CSV table of C-alpha atoms in Angstrom, one decimal:
chain,number,residue,atom,x,y,z
A,1,MET,CA,6.8,2.6,222.5
A,2,VAL,CA,3.9,0.8,220.2
A,3,LYS,CA,0.1,0.7,220.9
A,4,THR,CA,-0.7,-2.7,220.0
A,5,ALA,CA,-5.0,-1.8,221.3
A,6,SER,CA,-6.3,1.9,221.3
A,7,ARG,CA,-8.8,0.8,224.0
A,8,CYS,CA,-8.6,0.0,227.7
A,9,ASN,CA,-10.9,-2.3,229.6
A,10,LEU,CA,-10.3,-0.6,232.4
A,11,ASP,CA,-11.3,3.5,233.1
A,12,CYS,CA,-8.9,5.0,235.4
A,13,SER,CA,-10.0,8.4,236.1
A,14,TYR,CA,-6.4,9.8,235.6
A,15,CYS,CA,-5.2,8.4,232.6
A,16,TYR,CA,-4.4,10.8,230.1
A,17,VAL,CA,-5.4,9.0,227.5
A,18,TYR,CA,-8.9,8.9,228.1
A,19,ASN,CA,-9.6,11.6,230.7
A,20,LEU,CA,-7.6,14.5,230.3
A,21,GLY,CA,-9.3,15.6,226.8
A,22,ASP,CA,-7.9,14.3,224.0
A,23,ASP,CA,-10.1,11.8,221.6
A,24,GLY,CA,-7.4,10.9,218.9
A,25,TRP,CA,-8.0,8.0,220.1
A,26,LYS,CA,-11.6,7.4,219.0
A,27,SER,CA,-10.4,7.6,214.8
A,28,GLN,CA,-7.1,4.5,215.8
A,29,PRO,CA,-8.4,0.8,215.1
A,30,ARG,CA,-9.5,-0.7,218.2
A,31,ARG,CA,-5.9,-3.5,217.6
A,32,MET,CA,-3.0,-3.5,215.6
A,33,THR,CA,-3.7,-5.1,212.6
A,34,ASP,CA,-1.3,-8.0,211.2
A,35,ALA,CA,0.3,-6.2,208.6
A,36,VAL,CA,1.1,-2.7,210.7
A,37,MET,CA,2.4,-5.3,212.9
A,38,SER,CA,4.4,-6.9,209.9
A,39,ALA,CA,5.7,-3.3,208.9
A,40,VAL,CA,6.8,-2.7,212.4
A,41,ILE,CA,8.4,-6.0,212.9
A,42,ASP,CA,10.5,-5.1,209.6
A,43,GLN,CA,11.1,-1.4,210.4
A,44,LEU,CA,11.9,-1.3,214.1
A,45,GLY,CA,14.2,-4.3,213.2
A,46,GLY,CA,15.5,-2.1,210.5
A,47,LEU,CA,16.3,0.5,213.1
A,48,SER,CA,17.8,-1.7,215.7
A,49,GLN,CA,20.5,-3.1,213.3
A,50,SER,CA,21.1,0.2,212.1
A,51,GLN,CA,22.2,2.9,215.4
A,52,PRO,CA,24.6,2.4,217.8
A,53,ARG,CA,22.8,2.3,220.9
A,54,PRO,CA,20.3,-0.4,222.0
A,55,LEU,CA,16.5,-0.2,220.9
A,56,SER,CA,13.9,-0.2,224.0
A,57,VAL,CA,10.6,-1.5,222.4
A,58,VAL,CA,7.5,-1.1,225.2
A,59,LEU,CA,4.3,-2.4,224.2
A,60,HIS,CA,1.3,-0.7,225.4
A,61,GLY,CA,-1.8,1.2,224.8
A,62,GLY,CA,-4.8,1.4,226.0
A,63,GLU,CA,-4.2,-2.3,227.2
A,64,PRO,CA,-1.8,-4.3,225.1
A,65,LEU,CA,-3.4,-7.5,226.5
A,66,LEU,CA,-6.4,-6.4,224.3
A,67,LEU,CA,-4.2,-7.8,221.0
A,68,GLY,CA,-5.4,-11.3,222.4
A,69,ILE,CA,-2.8,-14.3,223.2
A,70,GLY,CA,-2.4,-15.3,219.3
A,71,ALA,CA,-1.4,-11.9,217.9
A,72,THR,CA,0.7,-10.6,221.0
A,73,GLU,CA,2.5,-14.2,220.2
A,74,ARG,CA,3.6,-13.6,216.5
A,75,PHE,CA,4.0,-10.0,217.3
A,76,VAL,CA,6.9,-10.7,220.1
A,77,GLY,CA,7.9,-13.3,218.1
A,78,GLY,CA,8.4,-11.3,215.0
A,79,LEU,CA,10.1,-8.4,217.0
A,80,LYS,CA,12.3,-11.2,218.7
A,81,SER,CA,13.8,-12.2,215.8
A,82,SER,CA,14.4,-8.7,213.9
A,83,LEU,CA,15.5,-6.8,216.7
A,84,ARG,CA,19.2,-6.9,217.4
A,85,ALA,CA,20.1,-9.1,220.6
A,86,ASP,CA,20.9,-6.2,223.0
A,87,ALA,CA,17.3,-4.9,222.5
A,88,GLY,CA,15.3,-4.9,225.1
A,89,LEU,CA,11.6,-5.6,224.5
A,90,HIS,CA,8.7,-4.8,227.2
A,91,ILE,CA,4.9,-4.9,228.0
A,92,GLN,CA,3.3,-2.2,230.5
A,93,THR,CA,-0.2,-3.7,231.4
A,94,ASN,CA,-2.9,-3.2,233.7
A,95,GLY,CA,-2.7,-6.9,234.6
A,96,VAL,CA,-6.6,-7.7,234.4
A,97,LEU,CA,-5.8,-10.1,231.7
A,98,LEU,CA,-2.4,-11.4,232.4
A,99,THR,CA,-3.0,-15.4,232.5
A,100,ASP,CA,-0.6,-18.0,232.6
A,101,GLU,CA,-1.0,-18.3,229.0
A,102,PHE,CA,0.4,-14.7,228.2
A,103,ILE,CA,3.6,-15.2,230.8
A,104,ASP,CA,4.5,-18.4,229.2
A,105,VAL,CA,4.5,-16.2,225.7
A,106,PHE,CA,6.4,-13.2,227.3
A,107,ASP,CA,8.9,-16.4,228.9
A,108,ARG,CA,9.3,-17.6,225.4
A,109,TYR,CA,10.5,-14.7,223.5
A,110,ASP,CA,11.9,-12.8,226.9
A,111,VAL,CA,9.6,-9.6,227.3
A,112,GLY,CA,9.6,-8.3,230.5
A,113,ILE,CA,6.4,-7.3,232.2
A,114,SER,CA,5.8,-4.4,234.4
A,115,ILE,CA,2.3,-4.3,236.1
A,116,SER,CA,0.4,-0.9,237.1
A,117,LEU,CA,-0.8,-1.0,240.8
A,118,ASP,CA,-1.8,1.8,243.0
A,119,GLY,CA,-1.4,0.5,246.1
A,120,PRO,CA,-4.1,-1.5,248.8
A,121,ALA,CA,-7.8,-2.0,247.4
A,122,GLU,CA,-9.1,1.0,249.0
A,123,LEU,CA,-6.7,3.2,247.4
A,124,HIS,CA,-6.4,1.6,244.2
A,125,ASP,CA,-10.2,1.2,243.4
A,126,ARG,CA,-10.7,4.9,244.0
A,127,ASN,CA,-9.3,5.6,240.5
A,128,ARG,CA,-9.0,2.4,238.4
A,129,LEU,CA,-12.2,1.1,237.8
A,130,ASP,CA,-13.3,-0.9,234.9
A,131,ARG,CA,-15.8,0.0,232.5
A,132,HIS,CA,-18.6,-1.3,234.4
A,133,GLY,CA,-18.0,0.6,237.9
A,134,ASP,CA,-16.0,-2.1,239.6
A,135,GLY,CA,-13.0,-2.1,241.2
A,136,SER,CA,-9.8,-3.7,239.3
A,137,HIS,CA,-7.8,-4.6,242.5
A,138,GLU,CA,-8.4,-7.9,242.9
A,139,ARG,CA,-8.1,-8.8,239.4
A,140,VAL,CA,-4.8,-7.0,239.1
A,141,VAL,CA,-3.3,-8.5,242.2
A,142,ALA,CA,-4.0,-12.2,241.0
A,143,GLY,CA,-2.2,-11.1,237.5
A,144,VAL,CA,0.7,-10.1,240.3
A,145,ALA,CA,0.7,-13.3,242.0
A,146,ARG,CA,0.4,-15.7,238.8
A,147,LEU,CA,3.6,-13.6,237.7
A,148,VAL,CA,5.7,-14.5,241.5
A,149,ALA,CA,4.4,-17.6,240.8
A,150,HIS,CA,6.4,-18.7,237.4
A,151,PRO,CA,9.4,-20.2,237.0
A,152,ALA,CA,11.0,-16.9,235.0
A,153,ARG,CA,9.3,-14.7,237.5
A,154,GLU,CA,13.1,-13.2,238.0
A,155,ARG,CA,14.0,-12.5,234.3
A,156,LEU,CA,10.1,-11.5,233.6
A,157,PHE,CA,8.9,-9.4,236.2
A,158,SER,CA,10.6,-5.4,235.7
A,159,GLY,CA,8.4,-4.2,238.5
A,160,LEU,CA,5.1,-2.5,239.4
A,161,LEU,CA,4.2,1.1,238.2
A,162,ALA,CA,2.2,3.0,241.2
A,163,VAL,CA,0.6,6.7,240.3
A,164,VAL,CA,1.0,9.0,243.8
A,165,ASP,CA,-2.1,9.9,245.9
A,166,PRO,CA,-0.4,12.4,248.4
A,167,THR,CA,-3.6,11.8,250.8
A,168,SER,CA,-2.4,8.3,251.1
A,169,ASP,CA,0.0,7.0,253.4
A,170,PRO,CA,3.3,6.3,251.8
A,171,THR,CA,4.6,3.6,254.1
A,172,GLU,CA,0.9,1.5,254.0
A,173,VAL,CA,1.7,2.0,250.1
A,174,TYR,CA,5.2,0.8,250.0
A,175,GLU,CA,4.6,-2.3,252.6
A,176,PHE,CA,1.9,-3.3,250.3
A,177,LEU,CA,3.6,-3.4,247.1
A,178,LYS,CA,7.0,-4.6,248.8
A,179,ALA,CA,4.3,-7.8,249.8
A,180,THR,CA,3.2,-8.3,246.7
A,181,GLY,CA,7.0,-9.8,245.7
A,182,ALA,CA,7.8,-7.5,243.3
A,183,PRO,CA,11.4,-7.2,242.6
A,184,SER,CA,11.3,-3.1,242.0
A,185,PHE,CA,8.2,-0.6,242.0
A,186,ASP,CA,8.2,3.0,240.7
A,187,PHE,CA,6.0,6.0,241.2
A,188,LEU,CA,4.5,8.3,239.0
A,189,TYR,CA,2.9,12.0,239.7
A,190,ARG,CA,-0.9,12.7,239.0
A,191,ASP,CA,-0.6,14.5,235.6
A,192,GLY,CA,-1.4,18.4,235.1
A,193,ASN,CA,0.3,21.4,234.5
A,194,HIS,CA,-0.1,25.2,235.3
A,195,ASP,CA,-3.1,25.4,233.7
A,196,ALA,CA,-4.8,22.7,235.5
A,197,LEU,CA,-3.3,21.8,238.7
A,198,PRO,CA,-2.6,18.2,239.2
A,199,PRO,CA,-5.3,16.7,241.9
A,200,GLY,CA,-4.1,17.1,245.2
A,201,LYS,CA,-1.8,20.3,244.7
A,202,SER,CA,-3.4,23.2,245.9
A,203,ARG,CA,-0.6,25.7,244.4
A,204,THR,CA,2.3,25.7,241.8
A,205,ASP,CA,4.5,26.7,244.7
A,206,SER,CA,2.9,24.0,247.2
A,207,THR,CA,4.9,20.5,248.1
A,208,GLU,CA,2.1,17.8,249.0
A,209,TYR,CA,3.9,15.5,246.4
A,210,GLY,CA,7.6,16.0,247.5
A,211,ASP,CA,6.0,15.8,251.4
A,212,TRP,CA,4.8,12.5,250.1
A,213,MET,CA,7.9,11.5,248.8
A,214,VAL,CA,10.5,12.2,251.7
A,215,ARG,CA,8.3,9.6,253.5
A,216,LEU,CA,8.2,7.4,251.3
A,217,LEU,CA,12.1,8.2,250.6
A,218,ASP,CA,13.2,7.5,254.6
A,219,HIS,CA,11.0,4.6,254.8
A,220,TYR,CA,12.8,3.1,252.4
A,221,LEU,CA,16.3,4.1,253.5
A,222,ALA,CA,15.5,2.5,256.8
A,223,ASP,CA,14.5,-0.7,255.4
A,224,LEU,CA,17.5,-3.5,255.4
A,225,THR,CA,15.7,-5.3,252.5
A,226,PRO,CA,14.3,-2.9,250.1
A,227,PRO,CA,13.0,-3.4,246.7
A,228,ARG,CA,14.1,-1.2,243.9
A,229,ILE,CA,12.0,2.3,243.2
A,230,ARG,CA,13.8,3.6,240.3
A,231,VAL,CA,12.7,8.0,241.0
A,232,LEU,CA,15.0,7.0,244.0
A,233,ASP,CA,17.5,5.0,243.1
A,234,ASP,CA,18.2,7.7,239.9
A,235,LEU,CA,18.1,10.7,242.1
A,236,ILE,CA,20.7,9.3,244.2
A,237,ARG,CA,22.9,8.7,241.7
A,238,LEU,CA,22.3,11.5,240.1
A,239,ILE,CA,23.3,13.5,243.0
A,240,LEU,CA,26.7,11.0,243.6
A,241,GLY,CA,27.3,12.2,239.8
A,242,GLY,CA,26.0,9.1,238.0
A,243,ARG,CA,23.5,9.1,235.2
A,244,GLY,CA,19.8,8.3,235.5
A,245,ARG,CA,17.5,6.2,233.7
A,246,LYS,CA,14.4,7.6,233.9
A,247,GLU,CA,12.3,10.0,231.9
A,248,GLY,CA,12.2,13.7,233.4
A,249,ILE,CA,14.9,13.2,235.5
A,250,GLY,CA,18.2,14.4,234.9
A,251,GLN,CA,20.2,15.6,231.0
A,252,ASP,CA,20.1,12.5,229.3
A,253,GLU,CA,18.1,12.2,226.0
A,254,TYR,CA,15.3,10.5,225.6
A,255,GLY,CA,14.3,9.5,222.4
A,256,ILE,CA,10.9,8.2,222.8
A,257,LEU,CA,8.6,8.0,219.6
A,258,VAL,CA,5.1,6.2,219.5
A,259,ILE,CA,3.6,4.1,216.7
A,260,ASP,CA,-0.2,3.8,217.2
A,261,THR,CA,-2.6,1.4,216.4
A,262,ASP,CA,-2.8,2.4,212.5
A,263,GLY,CA,1.2,2.7,212.0
A,264,ARG,CA,1.1,6.6,212.5
A,265,ILE,CA,3.9,8.0,214.6
A,266,THR,CA,3.7,10.6,217.0
A,267,ARG,CA,5.5,12.0,219.8
A,268,ASN,CA,5.5,11.3,223.3
A,269,ASP,CA,1.8,10.7,224.0
A,270,THR,CA,2.2,11.6,228.0
A,271,LEU,CA,2.2,15.3,226.0
A,272,LYS,CA,-1.6,15.0,225.3
A,273,VAL,CA,-1.4,16.6,229.0
A,274,ALA,CA,-0.8,19.6,228.0
A,275,TYR,CA,-3.2,20.2,225.2
A,276,PRO,CA,-5.6,17.7,223.0
A,277,GLY,CA,-3.1,16.8,219.8
A,278,ALA,CA,0.2,17.8,221.4
A,279,ASP,CA,1.9,14.5,220.9
A,280,ARG,CA,0.9,14.8,217.1
A,281,PHE,CA,3.8,15.7,214.5
A,282,GLN,CA,2.5,18.4,212.4
A,283,LEU,CA,4.0,16.7,209.3
A,284,GLU,CA,2.1,13.2,209.4
A,285,ARG,CA,4.4,10.4,209.9
A,286,SER,CA,3.7,6.4,209.6
A,287,ILE,CA,5.8,3.0,209.7
A,288,VAL,CA,3.4,1.7,206.9
A,289,ASN,CA,4.8,2.2,203.0
A,290,ARG,CA,7.5,4.6,204.4
A,291,ASP,CA,11.2,4.1,205.3
A,292,LEU,CA,11.3,4.8,209.3
A,293,LEU,CA,15.4,6.1,208.8
A,294,ASP,CA,13.8,8.7,206.1
A,295,GLN,CA,11.4,10.0,208.5
A,296,LEU,CA,13.7,10.4,211.5
A,297,ASP,CA,15.7,13.3,211.2
A,298,GLY,CA,14.3,17.3,210.2
A,299,ALA,CA,13.6,20.2,212.2
A,300,GLU,CA,10.2,18.7,213.3
A,301,LEU,CA,12.1,16.3,215.5
A,302,ASP,CA,14.8,18.3,216.6
A,303,GLU,CA,12.4,20.6,217.8
A,304,TYR,CA,10.5,17.9,219.6
A,305,PHE,CA,13.8,15.9,221.0
A,306,ALA,CA,14.9,19.4,222.3
A,307,LEU,CA,11.1,20.0,224.0
A,308,GLN,CA,12.8,17.9,226.8
A,309,TYR,CA,15.5,20.2,228.2
A,310,PRO,CA,13.4,23.0,230.0
A,311,THR,CA,13.8,26.7,228.8
A,312,SER,CA,12.4,28.2,231.4
A,313,PRO,CA,15.1,31.3,233.0
A,314,THR,CA,14.0,29.8,236.3
A,315,CYS,CA,15.3,26.6,235.2
A,316,GLU,CA,17.9,27.5,233.2
A,317,ALA,CA,19.5,29.1,236.1
A,318,CYS,CA,18.8,26.5,239.2
A,319,PRO,CA,22.1,24.5,240.3
A,320,GLU,CA,19.7,21.7,240.4
A,321,LEU,CA,18.7,21.3,236.9
A,322,THR,CA,21.6,18.4,236.3
A,323,ILE,CA,19.6,16.7,239.1
A,324,CYS,CA,16.1,17.5,238.4
A,325,GLY,CA,16.0,18.1,234.5
A,326,GLY,CA,13.1,20.3,234.9
A,327,GLY,CA,10.6,17.3,234.8
A,328,MET,CA,8.2,15.8,232.3
A,329,PRO,CA,7.6,18.8,229.2
A,330,ALA,CA,4.0,17.9,229.7
A,331,HIS,CA,3.9,19.2,233.6
A,332,ARG,CA,5.4,22.7,232.6
A,333,TRP,CA,2.8,23.5,230.1
A,334,SER,CA,0.6,26.9,230.3
A,335,THR,CA,-1.1,28.6,227.6
A,336,GLU,CA,0.8,32.2,228.1
A,337,ASN,CA,4.3,30.9,228.1
A,338,GLY,CA,3.9,27.1,225.9
A,339,TYR,CA,6.8,24.8,227.5
A,340,SER,CA,8.7,27.8,228.5
A,341,ASN,CA,7.9,27.2,232.2
A,342,PRO,CA,9.4,25.3,235.5
A,343,THR,CA,7.7,21.9,236.2
A,344,VAL,CA,4.5,22.0,238.1
A,345,PHE,CA,6.2,19.9,240.6
A,346,CYS,CA,9.0,22.3,240.9
A,347,SER,CA,8.9,22.8,244.6
A,348,ASP,CA,7.9,19.5,245.1
A,349,GLN,CA,11.1,18.3,243.3
A,350,LEU,CA,14.1,20.8,245.0
A,351,GLU,CA,12.1,19.6,248.2
A,352,LEU,CA,12.8,15.8,247.6
A,353,ILE,CA,16.3,16.4,246.0
A,354,SER,CA,17.2,18.6,248.8
A,355,ALA,CA,16.2,15.4,251.2
A,356,VAL,CA,18.1,13.2,249.4
A,357,LYS,CA,21.1,15.5,249.3
A,358,ASP,CA,20.2,15.6,253.1
A,359,ARG,CA,20.1,11.7,254.0
A,360,LEU,CA,23.3,11.2,252.0
A,361,SER,CA,25.1,13.7,254.0
A,362,ILE,CA,24.1,12.0,257.3
A,363,ALA,CA,25.3,8.7,256.1
A,364,ALA,CA,28.8,9.8,254.9
A,365,LYS,CA,29.8,12.1,258.1
A,366,GLY,CA,28.6,8.6,259.7
A,367,ASN,CA,30.6,6.4,257.7
A,368,ASP,CA,33.7,8.9,258.2
A,369,ARG,CA,33.4,8.6,262.3
A,370,HIS,CA,33.4,5.0,261.6
A,371,GLU,CA,36.3,4.7,259.9
A,372,GLU,CA,37.9,7.3,262.4
A,373,SER,CA,37.4,5.2,265.2
A,374,PRO,CA,39.9,2.9,266.9
C-alpha cells in the first residue's frame, strides 16, 4: 500500500487515519516527492521480480489523487515498467477528483480503480463530508459515472467500497450501488475495538452488524443478476472448502506493508484503530537509501505477520475459525489483553456465517430434490 498523499480532501467522521486519535499524518509530507517515488519504483520492482507470488500495489492516502495528474502519470508509468507483468496495480480513491484525464492515465497503464461510496446521498453524506462541511455524494457519483462511461470500464473498474451503517436499510444500499453500474462492491464494518465499541454496536455480544449483513445476504441471493460482493462471495467459497481473497476472513496470509509519503515503511495502517502508533515498527524502516529486501525479515516482521492469526483461546477453540479467520487484528484490541481477544464483531460474524451455511444447505436440498424428480 503506497501513500502518495498524506492529506485528504474529505473529512469522513469514521476515518481511522484522521479521526480515531492517531496524528502521525501530521509529520508526513503532504505528497510523495519525485525522489521517494523513484525509490518506490525501483525497490518494488526489485521485490516483484524476486518473489514467487505476484505483488499487488495499491495507491492510497489520504486521497491519492491529490498527488496531481502529472506526478500520478509518472509514478504509475514507472511502476508499470518496473513491476513484473503479473503484478497488480490499483488505486483506492474517494472519487471526488476522478476526472476523464485521470481515467485515461489509468487506462494507459492498466490501473484498477476502486471508489468509496456508502450508498444514497442521505446516508453517504452523514459521514463523508468535505473540509467545508459539505456533502460529497454528488461529486463522487459523478466520478463513478465518468468511469462507467469510459470505453475501458470493464477492465478498469474494480468496484465500490462502502462502510456499513447498521441503522440503514441494506436493501436500499444494495439497489443504489447496483444502479451505479459498478461490477462489484464490498462492505467494511465501522472501526472499533473492545475499549471503544464501533458506532452502532451496543455491546460486544450484540449483532447489529450481523443482522444488517444477513438482510444484505438474502437480498443478494434473491437477485437474478447480481454484482459481485467480495465479503459474501469469500464466505461462500470458504464454507464450500475454497479460499478467501479478503483480509480478515479465512486463514490465508496477507503480507501488507505500507509506504508513507516520506518513504517510511509501516505495518498495516488499520492498526491505528487499536491505539495511536500501533502501525509503526520499533525499528525504523524506509524505502529511501536502504535495500527493501534487506528489511523484509527479522523477529519484528515475523511478529507482525503472525498478528493476523488470532491467539484468543475463544478463537482457537471456535469451529468457525477457518472461515471467520478471527477478523481484523485492530478489532481484537483491548488495553487489558492486547490483541488476544475475539474480534469485537465475533457475534456478528458467527451470525452471518450461520446464515450463509443455512442458505447453502437449503439450496443443496433443493438441488437434491430436483435431481431425484422424474
